[in-house]
mmCIF file of C-alpha atoms in Angstrom:
data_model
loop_
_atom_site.group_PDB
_atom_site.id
_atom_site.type_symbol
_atom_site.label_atom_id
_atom_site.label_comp_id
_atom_site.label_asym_id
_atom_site.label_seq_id
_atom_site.Cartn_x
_atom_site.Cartn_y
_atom_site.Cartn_z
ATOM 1 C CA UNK A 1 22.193 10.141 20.715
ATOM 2 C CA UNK A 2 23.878 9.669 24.953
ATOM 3 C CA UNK A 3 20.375 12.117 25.350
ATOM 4 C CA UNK A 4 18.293 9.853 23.748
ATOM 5 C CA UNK A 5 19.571 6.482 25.595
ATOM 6 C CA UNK A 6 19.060 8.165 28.518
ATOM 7 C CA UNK A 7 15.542 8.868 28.049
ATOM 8 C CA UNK A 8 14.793 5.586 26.905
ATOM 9 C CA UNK A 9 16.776 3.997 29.752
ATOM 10 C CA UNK A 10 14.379 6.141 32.380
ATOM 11 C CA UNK A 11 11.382 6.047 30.258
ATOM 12 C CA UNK A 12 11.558 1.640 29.789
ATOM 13 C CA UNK A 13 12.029 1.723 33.740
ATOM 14 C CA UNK A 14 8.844 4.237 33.855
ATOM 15 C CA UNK A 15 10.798 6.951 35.784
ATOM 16 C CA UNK A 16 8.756 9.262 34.919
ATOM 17 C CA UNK A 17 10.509 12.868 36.392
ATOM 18 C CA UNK A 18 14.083 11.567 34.606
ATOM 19 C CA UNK A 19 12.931 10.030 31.515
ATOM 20 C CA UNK A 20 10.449 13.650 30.988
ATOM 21 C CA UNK A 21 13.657 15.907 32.007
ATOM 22 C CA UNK A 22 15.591 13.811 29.550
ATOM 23 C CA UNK A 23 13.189 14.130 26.597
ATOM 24 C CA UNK A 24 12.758 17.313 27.021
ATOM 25 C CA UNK A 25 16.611 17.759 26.964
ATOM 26 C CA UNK A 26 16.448 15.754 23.498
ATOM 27 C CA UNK A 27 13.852 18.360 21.950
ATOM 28 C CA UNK A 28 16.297 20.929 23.086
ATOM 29 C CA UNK A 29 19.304 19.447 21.629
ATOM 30 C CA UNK A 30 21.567 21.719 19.244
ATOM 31 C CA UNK A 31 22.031 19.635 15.876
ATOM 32 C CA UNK A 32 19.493 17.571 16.316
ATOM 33 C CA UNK A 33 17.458 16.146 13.416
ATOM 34 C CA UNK A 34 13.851 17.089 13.340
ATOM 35 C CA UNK A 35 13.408 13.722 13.239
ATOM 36 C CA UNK A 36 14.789 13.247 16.599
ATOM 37 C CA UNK A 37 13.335 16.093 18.115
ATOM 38 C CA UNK A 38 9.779 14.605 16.811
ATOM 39 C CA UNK A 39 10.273 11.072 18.053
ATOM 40 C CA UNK A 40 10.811 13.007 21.964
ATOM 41 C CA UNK A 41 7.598 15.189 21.704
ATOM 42 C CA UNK A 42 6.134 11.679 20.824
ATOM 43 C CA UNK A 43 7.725 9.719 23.521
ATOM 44 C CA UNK A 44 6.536 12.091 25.655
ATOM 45 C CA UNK A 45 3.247 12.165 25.329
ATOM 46 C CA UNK A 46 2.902 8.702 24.915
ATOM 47 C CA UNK A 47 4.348 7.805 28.646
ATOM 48 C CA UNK A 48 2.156 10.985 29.970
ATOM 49 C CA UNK A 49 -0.731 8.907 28.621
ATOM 50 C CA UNK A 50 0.368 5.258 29.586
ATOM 51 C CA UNK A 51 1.089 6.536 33.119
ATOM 52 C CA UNK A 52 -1.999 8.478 33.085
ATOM 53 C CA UNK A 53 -1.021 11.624 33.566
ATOM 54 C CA UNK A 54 -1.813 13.297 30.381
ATOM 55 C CA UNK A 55 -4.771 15.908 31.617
ATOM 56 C CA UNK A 56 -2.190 16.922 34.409
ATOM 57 C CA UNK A 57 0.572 17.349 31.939
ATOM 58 C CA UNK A 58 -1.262 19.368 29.184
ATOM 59 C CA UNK A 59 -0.053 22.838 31.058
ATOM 60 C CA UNK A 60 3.036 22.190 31.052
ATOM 61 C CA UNK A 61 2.991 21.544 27.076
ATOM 62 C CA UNK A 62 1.360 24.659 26.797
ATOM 63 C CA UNK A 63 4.025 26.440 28.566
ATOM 64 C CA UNK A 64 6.794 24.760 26.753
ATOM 65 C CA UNK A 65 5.094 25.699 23.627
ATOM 66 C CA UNK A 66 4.646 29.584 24.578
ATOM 67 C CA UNK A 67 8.101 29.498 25.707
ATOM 68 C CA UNK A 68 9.270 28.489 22.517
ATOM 69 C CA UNK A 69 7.874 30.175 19.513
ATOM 70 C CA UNK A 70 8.526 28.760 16.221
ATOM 71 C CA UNK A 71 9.901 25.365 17.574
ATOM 72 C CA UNK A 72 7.922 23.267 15.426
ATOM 73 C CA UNK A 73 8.419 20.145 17.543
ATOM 74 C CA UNK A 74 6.909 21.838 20.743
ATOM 75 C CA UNK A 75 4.049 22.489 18.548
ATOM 76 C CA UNK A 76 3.974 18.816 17.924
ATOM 77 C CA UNK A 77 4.063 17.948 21.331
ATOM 78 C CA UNK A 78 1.321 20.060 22.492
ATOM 79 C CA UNK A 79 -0.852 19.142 19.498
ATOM 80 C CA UNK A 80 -0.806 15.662 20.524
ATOM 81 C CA UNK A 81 -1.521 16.300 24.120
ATOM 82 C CA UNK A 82 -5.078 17.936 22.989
ATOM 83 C CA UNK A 83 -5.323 14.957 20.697
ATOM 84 C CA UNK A 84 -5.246 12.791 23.677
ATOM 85 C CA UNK A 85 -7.252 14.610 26.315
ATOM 86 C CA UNK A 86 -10.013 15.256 23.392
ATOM 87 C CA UNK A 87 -9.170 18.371 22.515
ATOM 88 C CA UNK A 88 -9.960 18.092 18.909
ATOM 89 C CA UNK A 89 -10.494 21.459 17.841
ATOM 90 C CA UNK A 90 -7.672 23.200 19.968
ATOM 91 C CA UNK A 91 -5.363 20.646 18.158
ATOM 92 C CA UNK A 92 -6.951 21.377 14.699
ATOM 93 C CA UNK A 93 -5.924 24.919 15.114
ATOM 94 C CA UNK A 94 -2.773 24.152 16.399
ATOM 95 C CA UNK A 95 -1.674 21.863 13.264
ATOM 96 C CA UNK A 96 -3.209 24.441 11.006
ATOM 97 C CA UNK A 97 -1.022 27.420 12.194
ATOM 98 C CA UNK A 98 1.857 25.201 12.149
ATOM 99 C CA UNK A 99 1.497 24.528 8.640
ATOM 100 C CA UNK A 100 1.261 28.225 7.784
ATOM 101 C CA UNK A 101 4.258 28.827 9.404
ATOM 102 C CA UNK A 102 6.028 26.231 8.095
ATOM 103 C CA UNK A 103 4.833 26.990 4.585
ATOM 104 C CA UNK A 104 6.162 30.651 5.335
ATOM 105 C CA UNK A 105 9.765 29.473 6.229
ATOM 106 C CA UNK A 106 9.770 27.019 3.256
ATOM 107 C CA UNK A 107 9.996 30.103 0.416
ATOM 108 C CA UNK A 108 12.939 31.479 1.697
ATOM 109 C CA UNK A 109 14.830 28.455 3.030
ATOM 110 C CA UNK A 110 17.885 27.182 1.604
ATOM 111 C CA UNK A 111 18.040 23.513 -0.229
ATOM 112 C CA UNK A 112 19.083 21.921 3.193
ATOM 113 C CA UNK A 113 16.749 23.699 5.469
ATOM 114 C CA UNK A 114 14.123 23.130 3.370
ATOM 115 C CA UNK A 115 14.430 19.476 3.285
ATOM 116 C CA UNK A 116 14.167 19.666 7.312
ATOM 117 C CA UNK A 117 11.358 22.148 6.692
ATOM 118 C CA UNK A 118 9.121 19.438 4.758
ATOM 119 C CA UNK A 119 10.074 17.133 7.263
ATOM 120 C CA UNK A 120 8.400 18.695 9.946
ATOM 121 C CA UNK A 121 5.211 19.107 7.700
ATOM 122 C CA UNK A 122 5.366 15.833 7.067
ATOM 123 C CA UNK A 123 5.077 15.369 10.754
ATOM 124 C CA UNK A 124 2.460 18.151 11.061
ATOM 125 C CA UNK A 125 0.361 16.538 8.281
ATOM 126 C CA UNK A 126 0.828 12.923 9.782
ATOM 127 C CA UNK A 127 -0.862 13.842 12.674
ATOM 128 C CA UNK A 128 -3.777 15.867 10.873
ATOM 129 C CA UNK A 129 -4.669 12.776 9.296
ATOM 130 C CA UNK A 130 -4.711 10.779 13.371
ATOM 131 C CA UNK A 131 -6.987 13.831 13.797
ATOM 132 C CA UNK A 132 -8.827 13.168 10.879
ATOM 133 C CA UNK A 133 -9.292 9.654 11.049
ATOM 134 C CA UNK A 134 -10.725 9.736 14.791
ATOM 135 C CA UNK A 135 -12.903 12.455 13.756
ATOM 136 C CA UNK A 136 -14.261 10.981 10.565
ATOM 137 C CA UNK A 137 -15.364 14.171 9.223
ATOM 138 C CA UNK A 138 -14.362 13.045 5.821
ATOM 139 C CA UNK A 139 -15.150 16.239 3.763
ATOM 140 C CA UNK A 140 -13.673 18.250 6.478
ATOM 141 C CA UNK A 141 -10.168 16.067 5.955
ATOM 142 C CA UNK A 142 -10.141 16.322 2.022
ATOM 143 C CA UNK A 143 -10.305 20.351 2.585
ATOM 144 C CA UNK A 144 -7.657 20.263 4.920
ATOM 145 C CA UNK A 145 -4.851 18.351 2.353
ATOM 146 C CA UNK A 146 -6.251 20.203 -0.712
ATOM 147 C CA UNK A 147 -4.989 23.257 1.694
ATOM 148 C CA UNK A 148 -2.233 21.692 2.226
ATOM 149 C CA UNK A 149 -1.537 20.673 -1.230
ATOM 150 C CA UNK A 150 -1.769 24.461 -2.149
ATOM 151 C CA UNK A 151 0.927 24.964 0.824
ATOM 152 C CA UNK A 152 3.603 23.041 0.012
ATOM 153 C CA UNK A 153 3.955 22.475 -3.801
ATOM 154 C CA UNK A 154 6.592 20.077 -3.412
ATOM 155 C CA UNK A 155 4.535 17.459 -1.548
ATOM 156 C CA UNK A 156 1.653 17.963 -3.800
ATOM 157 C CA UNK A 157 0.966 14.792 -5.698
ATOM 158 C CA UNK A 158 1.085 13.223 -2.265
ATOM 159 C CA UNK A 159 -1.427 15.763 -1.125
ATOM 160 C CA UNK A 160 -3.938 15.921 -3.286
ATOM 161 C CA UNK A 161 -4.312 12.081 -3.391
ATOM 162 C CA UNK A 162 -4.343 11.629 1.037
ATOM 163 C CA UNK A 163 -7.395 14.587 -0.507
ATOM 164 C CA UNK A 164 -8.874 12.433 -2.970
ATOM 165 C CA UNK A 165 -8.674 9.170 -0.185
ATOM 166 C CA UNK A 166 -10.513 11.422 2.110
ATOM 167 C CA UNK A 167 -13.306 12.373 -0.879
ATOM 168 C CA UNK A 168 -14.076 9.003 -1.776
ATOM 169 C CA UNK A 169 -15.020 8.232 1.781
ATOM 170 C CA UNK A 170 -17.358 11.795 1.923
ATOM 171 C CA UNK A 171 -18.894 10.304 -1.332
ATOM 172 C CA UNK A 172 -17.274 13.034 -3.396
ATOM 173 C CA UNK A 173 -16.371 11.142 -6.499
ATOM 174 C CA UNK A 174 -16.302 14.322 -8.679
ATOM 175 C CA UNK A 175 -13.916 15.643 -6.134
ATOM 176 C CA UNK A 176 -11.757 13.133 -5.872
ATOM 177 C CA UNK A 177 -11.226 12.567 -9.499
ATOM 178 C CA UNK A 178 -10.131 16.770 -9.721
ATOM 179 C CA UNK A 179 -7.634 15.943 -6.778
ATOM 180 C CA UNK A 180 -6.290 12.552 -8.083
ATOM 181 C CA UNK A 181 -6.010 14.415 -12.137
ATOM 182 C CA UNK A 182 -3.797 17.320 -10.154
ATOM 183 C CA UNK A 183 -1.512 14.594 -8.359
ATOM 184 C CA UNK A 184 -0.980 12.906 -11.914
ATOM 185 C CA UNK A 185 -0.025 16.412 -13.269
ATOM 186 C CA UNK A 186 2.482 17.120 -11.084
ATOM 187 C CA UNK A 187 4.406 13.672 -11.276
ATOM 188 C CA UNK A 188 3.295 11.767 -14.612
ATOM 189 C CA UNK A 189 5.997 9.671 -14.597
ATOM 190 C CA UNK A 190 6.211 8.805 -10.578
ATOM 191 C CA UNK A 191 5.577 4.870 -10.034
ATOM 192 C CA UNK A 192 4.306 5.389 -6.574
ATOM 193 C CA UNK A 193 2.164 8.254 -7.357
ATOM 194 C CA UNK A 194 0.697 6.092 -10.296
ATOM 195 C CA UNK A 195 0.051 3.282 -8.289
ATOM 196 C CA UNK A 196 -1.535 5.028 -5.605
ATOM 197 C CA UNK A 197 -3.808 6.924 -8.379
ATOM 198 C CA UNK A 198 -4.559 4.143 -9.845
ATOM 199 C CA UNK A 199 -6.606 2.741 -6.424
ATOM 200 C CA UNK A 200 -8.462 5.236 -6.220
ATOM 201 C CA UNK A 201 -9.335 5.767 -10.025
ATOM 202 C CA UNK A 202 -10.402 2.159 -9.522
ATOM 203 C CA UNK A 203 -12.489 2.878 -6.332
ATOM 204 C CA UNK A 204 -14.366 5.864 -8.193
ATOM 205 C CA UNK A 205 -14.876 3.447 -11.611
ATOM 206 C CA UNK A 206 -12.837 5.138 -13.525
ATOM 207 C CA UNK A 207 -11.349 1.883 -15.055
ATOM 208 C CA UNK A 208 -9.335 3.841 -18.141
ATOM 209 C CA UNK A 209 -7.142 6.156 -16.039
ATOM 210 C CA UNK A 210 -6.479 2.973 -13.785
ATOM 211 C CA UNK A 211 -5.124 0.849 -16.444
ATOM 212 C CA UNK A 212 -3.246 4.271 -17.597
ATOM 213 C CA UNK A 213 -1.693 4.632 -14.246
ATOM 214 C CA UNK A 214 -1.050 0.688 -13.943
ATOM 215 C CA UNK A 215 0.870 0.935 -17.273
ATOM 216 C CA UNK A 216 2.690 3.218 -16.337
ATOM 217 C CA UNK A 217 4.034 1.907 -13.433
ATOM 218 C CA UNK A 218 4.496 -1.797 -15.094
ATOM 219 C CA UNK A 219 6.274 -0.065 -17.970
ATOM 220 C CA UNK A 220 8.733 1.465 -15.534
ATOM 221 C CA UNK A 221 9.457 -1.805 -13.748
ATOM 222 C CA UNK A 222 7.959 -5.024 -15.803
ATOM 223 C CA UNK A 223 9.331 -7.051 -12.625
ATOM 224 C CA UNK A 224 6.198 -5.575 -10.945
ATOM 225 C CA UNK A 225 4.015 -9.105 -11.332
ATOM 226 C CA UNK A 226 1.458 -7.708 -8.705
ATOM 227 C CA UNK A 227 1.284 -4.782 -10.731
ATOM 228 C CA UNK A 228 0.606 -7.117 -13.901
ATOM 229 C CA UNK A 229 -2.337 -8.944 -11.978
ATOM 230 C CA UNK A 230 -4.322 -6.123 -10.847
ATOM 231 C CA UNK A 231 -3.710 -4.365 -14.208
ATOM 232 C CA UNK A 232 -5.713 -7.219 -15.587
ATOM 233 C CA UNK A 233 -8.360 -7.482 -13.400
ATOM 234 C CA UNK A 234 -8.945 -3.397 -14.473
ATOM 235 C CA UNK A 235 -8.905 -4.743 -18.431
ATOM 236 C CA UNK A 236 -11.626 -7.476 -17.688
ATOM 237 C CA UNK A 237 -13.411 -4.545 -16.490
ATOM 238 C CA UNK A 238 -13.094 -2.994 -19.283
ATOM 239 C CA UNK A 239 -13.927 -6.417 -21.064
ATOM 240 C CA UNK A 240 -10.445 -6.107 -22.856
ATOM 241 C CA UNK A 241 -9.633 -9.912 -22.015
ATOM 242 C CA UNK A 242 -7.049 -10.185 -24.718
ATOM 243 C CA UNK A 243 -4.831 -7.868 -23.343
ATOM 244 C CA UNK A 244 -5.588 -8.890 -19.901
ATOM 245 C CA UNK A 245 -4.788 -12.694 -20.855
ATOM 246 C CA UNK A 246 -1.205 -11.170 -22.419
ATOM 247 C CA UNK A 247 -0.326 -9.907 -19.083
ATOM 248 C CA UNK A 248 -1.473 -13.028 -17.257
ATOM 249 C CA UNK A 249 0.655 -15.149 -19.886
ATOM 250 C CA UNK A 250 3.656 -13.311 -18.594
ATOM 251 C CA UNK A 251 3.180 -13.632 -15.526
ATOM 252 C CA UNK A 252 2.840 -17.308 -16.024
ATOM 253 C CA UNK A 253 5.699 -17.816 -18.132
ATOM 254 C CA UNK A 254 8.277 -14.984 -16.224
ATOM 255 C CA UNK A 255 7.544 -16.701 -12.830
ATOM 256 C CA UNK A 256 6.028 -20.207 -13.045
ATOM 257 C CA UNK A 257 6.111 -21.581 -9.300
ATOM 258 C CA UNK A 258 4.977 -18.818 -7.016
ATOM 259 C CA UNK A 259 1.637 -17.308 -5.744
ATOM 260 C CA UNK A 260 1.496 -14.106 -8.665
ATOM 261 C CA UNK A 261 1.762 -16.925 -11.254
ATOM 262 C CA UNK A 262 -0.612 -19.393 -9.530
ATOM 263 C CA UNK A 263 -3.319 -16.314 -8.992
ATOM 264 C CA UNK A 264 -2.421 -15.587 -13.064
ATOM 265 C CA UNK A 265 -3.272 -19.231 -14.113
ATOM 266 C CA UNK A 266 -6.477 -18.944 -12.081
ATOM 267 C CA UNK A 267 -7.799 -15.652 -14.254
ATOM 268 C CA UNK A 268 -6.864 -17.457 -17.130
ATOM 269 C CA UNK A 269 -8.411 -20.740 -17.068
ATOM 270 C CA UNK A 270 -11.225 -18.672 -16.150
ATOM 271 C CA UNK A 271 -11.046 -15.759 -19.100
ATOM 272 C CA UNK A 272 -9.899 -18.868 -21.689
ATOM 273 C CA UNK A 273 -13.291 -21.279 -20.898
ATOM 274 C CA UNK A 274 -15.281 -21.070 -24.114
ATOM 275 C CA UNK A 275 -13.452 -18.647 -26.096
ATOM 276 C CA UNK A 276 -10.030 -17.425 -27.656
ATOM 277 C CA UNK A 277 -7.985 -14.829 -25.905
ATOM 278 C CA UNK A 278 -5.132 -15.024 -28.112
ATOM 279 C CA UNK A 279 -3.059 -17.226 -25.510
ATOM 280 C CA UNK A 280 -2.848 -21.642 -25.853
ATOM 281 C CA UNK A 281 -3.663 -22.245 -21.778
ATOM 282 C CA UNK A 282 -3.100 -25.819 -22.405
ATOM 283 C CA UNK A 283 0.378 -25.400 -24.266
ATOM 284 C CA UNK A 284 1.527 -22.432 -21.464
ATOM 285 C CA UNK A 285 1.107 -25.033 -18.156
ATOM 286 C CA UNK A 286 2.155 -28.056 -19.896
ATOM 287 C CA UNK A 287 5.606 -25.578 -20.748
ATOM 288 C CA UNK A 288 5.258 -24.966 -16.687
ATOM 289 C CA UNK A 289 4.689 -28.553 -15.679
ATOM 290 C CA UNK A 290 7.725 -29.935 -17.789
ATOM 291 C CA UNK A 291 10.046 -26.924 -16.785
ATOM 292 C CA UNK A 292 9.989 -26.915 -12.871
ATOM 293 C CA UNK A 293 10.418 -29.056 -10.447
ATOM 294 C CA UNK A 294 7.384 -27.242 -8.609
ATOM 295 C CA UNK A 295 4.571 -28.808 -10.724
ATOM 296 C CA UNK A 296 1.756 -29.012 -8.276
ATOM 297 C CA UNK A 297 -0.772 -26.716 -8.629
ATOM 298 C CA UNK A 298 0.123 -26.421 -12.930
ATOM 299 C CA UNK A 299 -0.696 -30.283 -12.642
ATOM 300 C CA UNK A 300 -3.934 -29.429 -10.865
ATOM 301 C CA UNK A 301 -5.222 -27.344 -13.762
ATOM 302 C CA UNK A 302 -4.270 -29.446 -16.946
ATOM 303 C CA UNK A 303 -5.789 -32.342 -14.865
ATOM 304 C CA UNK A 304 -9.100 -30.106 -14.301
ATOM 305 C CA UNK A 305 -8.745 -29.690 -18.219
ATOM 306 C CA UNK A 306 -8.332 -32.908 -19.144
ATOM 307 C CA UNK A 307 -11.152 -34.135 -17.163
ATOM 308 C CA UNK A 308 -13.642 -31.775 -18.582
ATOM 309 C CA UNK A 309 -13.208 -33.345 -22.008
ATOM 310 C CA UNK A 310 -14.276 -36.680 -20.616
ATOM 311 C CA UNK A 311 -17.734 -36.035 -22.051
ATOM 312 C CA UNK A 312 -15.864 -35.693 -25.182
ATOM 313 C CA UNK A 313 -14.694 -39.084 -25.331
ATOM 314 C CA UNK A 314 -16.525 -42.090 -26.833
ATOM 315 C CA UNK A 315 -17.301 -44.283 -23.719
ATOM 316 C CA UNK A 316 -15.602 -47.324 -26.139
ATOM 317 C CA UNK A 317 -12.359 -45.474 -25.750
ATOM 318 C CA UNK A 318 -11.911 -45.487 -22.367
ATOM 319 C CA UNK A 319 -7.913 -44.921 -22.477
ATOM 320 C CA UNK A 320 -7.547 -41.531 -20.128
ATOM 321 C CA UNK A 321 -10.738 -42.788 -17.982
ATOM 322 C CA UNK A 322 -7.792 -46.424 -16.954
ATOM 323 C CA UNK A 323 -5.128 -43.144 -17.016
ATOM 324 C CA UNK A 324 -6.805 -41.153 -14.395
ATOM 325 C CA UNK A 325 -8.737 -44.146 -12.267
ATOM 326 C CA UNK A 326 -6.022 -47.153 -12.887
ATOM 327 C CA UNK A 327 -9.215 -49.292 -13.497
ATOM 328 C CA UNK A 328 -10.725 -50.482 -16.701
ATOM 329 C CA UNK A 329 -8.622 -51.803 -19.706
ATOM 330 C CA UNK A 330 -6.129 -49.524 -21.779
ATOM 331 C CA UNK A 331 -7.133 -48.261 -24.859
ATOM 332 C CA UNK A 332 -6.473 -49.849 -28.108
ATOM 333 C CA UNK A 333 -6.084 -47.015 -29.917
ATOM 334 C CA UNK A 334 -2.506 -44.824 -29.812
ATOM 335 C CA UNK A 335 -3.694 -41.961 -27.174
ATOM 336 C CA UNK A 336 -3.754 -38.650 -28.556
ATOM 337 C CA UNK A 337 -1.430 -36.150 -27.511
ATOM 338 C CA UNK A 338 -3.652 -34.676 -23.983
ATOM 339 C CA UNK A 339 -3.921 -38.080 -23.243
ATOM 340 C CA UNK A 340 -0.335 -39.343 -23.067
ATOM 341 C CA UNK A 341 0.097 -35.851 -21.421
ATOM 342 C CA UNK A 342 -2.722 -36.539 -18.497
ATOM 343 C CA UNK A 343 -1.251 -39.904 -17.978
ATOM 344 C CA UNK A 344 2.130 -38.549 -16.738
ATOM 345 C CA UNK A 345 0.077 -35.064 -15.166
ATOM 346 C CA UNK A 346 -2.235 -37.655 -13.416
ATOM 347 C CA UNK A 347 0.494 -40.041 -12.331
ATOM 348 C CA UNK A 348 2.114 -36.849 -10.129
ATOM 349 C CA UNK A 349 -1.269 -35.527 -9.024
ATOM 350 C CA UNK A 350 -2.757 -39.032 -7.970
ATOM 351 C CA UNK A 351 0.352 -40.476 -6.783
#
């Protein structure tokens, strides 16, 4: 950690000579976390390139990195500087023996090395995907996690969907659907993993194994509300607008003053025009409007409701017409229940 200060100290003050010595001295620091050791190799190449430098400094990464043989984070370092001077295909190489190795040490490793083991391939594979992304070889990248995926088991369900991301943009539906059904197999029950899957199922129209996924994860936390929305978006797709209008009901009723249960009461009012989905709109906001002291936008809608059954009422019973307006004489007749309910909703939203 003193290593590190110092390196930030000379690197902040562009020092170049001290903050590069000290860096280096972090990489090289017994007990060390990879972690640390990455963040320097990083550091380092970043103020080569903000001071310009980089081409110059590209030798000496290569001679750090032949000097050191198996240091993964030297590796790093001089993977980056090709990645910066354009190098793409020296770094490609680079990243791709690094995994092997790494993959290599991984089988025999002990439960605590191994955990610093993935970390570094973490690392590796984070900046595989830089590569990737400024390349935009997109069929190139999805072979290169479904590699990976094969390398390291125990980051496979992460893998294999970074392969099926990469697939969808290569237009390789069929191919990202394999990689996406391989994630799902290895961590069934994993909310993340889930939730990620179910994006992409969604992106390649597979609207089933989305709403499986979304389930999933909703079952495993029903606190999830953003979960619950886009869950029911993937059921109108499906045209299963009951179910989707028993989610959106929850929603409403489980948080009734804040933007997941505004969006919800949007859908419905939408999926309820015209038809029954099994859920009383009306009887749901006026439960909203009477129970918080938020009741703005649940005002807005039974108003919008209330005024659409204007053309319902005889023009000689113009009672919620002097509600909504204040003009024109009360009715005679005792208002019926939506009426004596948009006076006092049309009272807050008018006022």
């Amino acid at each position: 950690e003193a290593l590190k200060k110092m390196a930030l100290l000379y690197d902040t003050t562009s020092n170049v000579a001290e903050a590069e010595k000290w860096w280096i001295a972090v990489m090289g620091e017994p007990g060390a976390t990879f972690g640390t050791k990455w963040e320097a190799s990083i550091r380092l190449v970043q103020m080569w390139t903000r001071m310009g430098i980089i081409v110059q400094k590209v030798p000496l990464a290569e001679k750090m990195a032949a000097d050191g043989p198996g240091r993964i984070e030297l590796g790093i370092l001089l993977a980056n500087a090709y990645l910066e001077v354009g190098r793409t295909e020296d770094c490609r190489d680079l990243l791709a023996g690094l995994l092997e190795n790494l993959a290599g040490e991984v089988t025999d490793a002990s439960a605590l090395e191994k955990m610093d083991l993935l970390d570094a391939a973490d690392h590796v594979i984070a900046t595989l995907d830089r590569l990737n992304r400024l390349e935009k070889n997109w069929a190139k990248a999805a072979l290169v996690f479904t590699t990976a995926a094969t390398l390291f088991p125990d980051r496979l369900p992460q893998l294999e969907l970074k392969a099926a991301e990469y697939a969808i943009l290569a237009g390789k539906h069929d191919d990202a659907g394999s990689a996406i059904d391989k994630a799902l197999a290895a961590a069934p029950a994993d909310p993340e993993v889930n939730e990620k899957a179910a994006d992409l199922l969604f992106k390649i129209g597979d609207m089933e194994g989305a709403a499986a996924s979304l389930t999933m994860v909703l079952a495993r936390d029903p606190s999830r509300y953003d979960v619950a929305l886009e869950l029911s978006h993937v059921l109108m797709n499906l045209g299963r607008d009951e179910e989707a209008a028993r989610h959106l009901a929850e929603i409403v009723e489980d948080c009734p003053y804040d933007d997941a249960s505004s969006d919800a009461l949007s859908v419905l009012s939408t999926l309820a025009a015209g038809k029954d989905i099994g859920f009383d709109l009306e009887e749901g906001l006026v439960k909203i409007y009477y129970g918080t002291a938020d009741r703005d936008f649940a005002s807005r809608y039974l108003l919008e409701m209330y005024l659409a059954r204007l053309d319902a009422v005889p023009a000689a019973d113009p009672g919620l017409y002097s509600v909504i307006t204040a003009s024109g004489a009360a009715s005679p007749a005792a208002p019926v229940a939506w009426e004596k309910r948009a006076s006092k909703t049309a009272s807050r939203v008018l006022a």
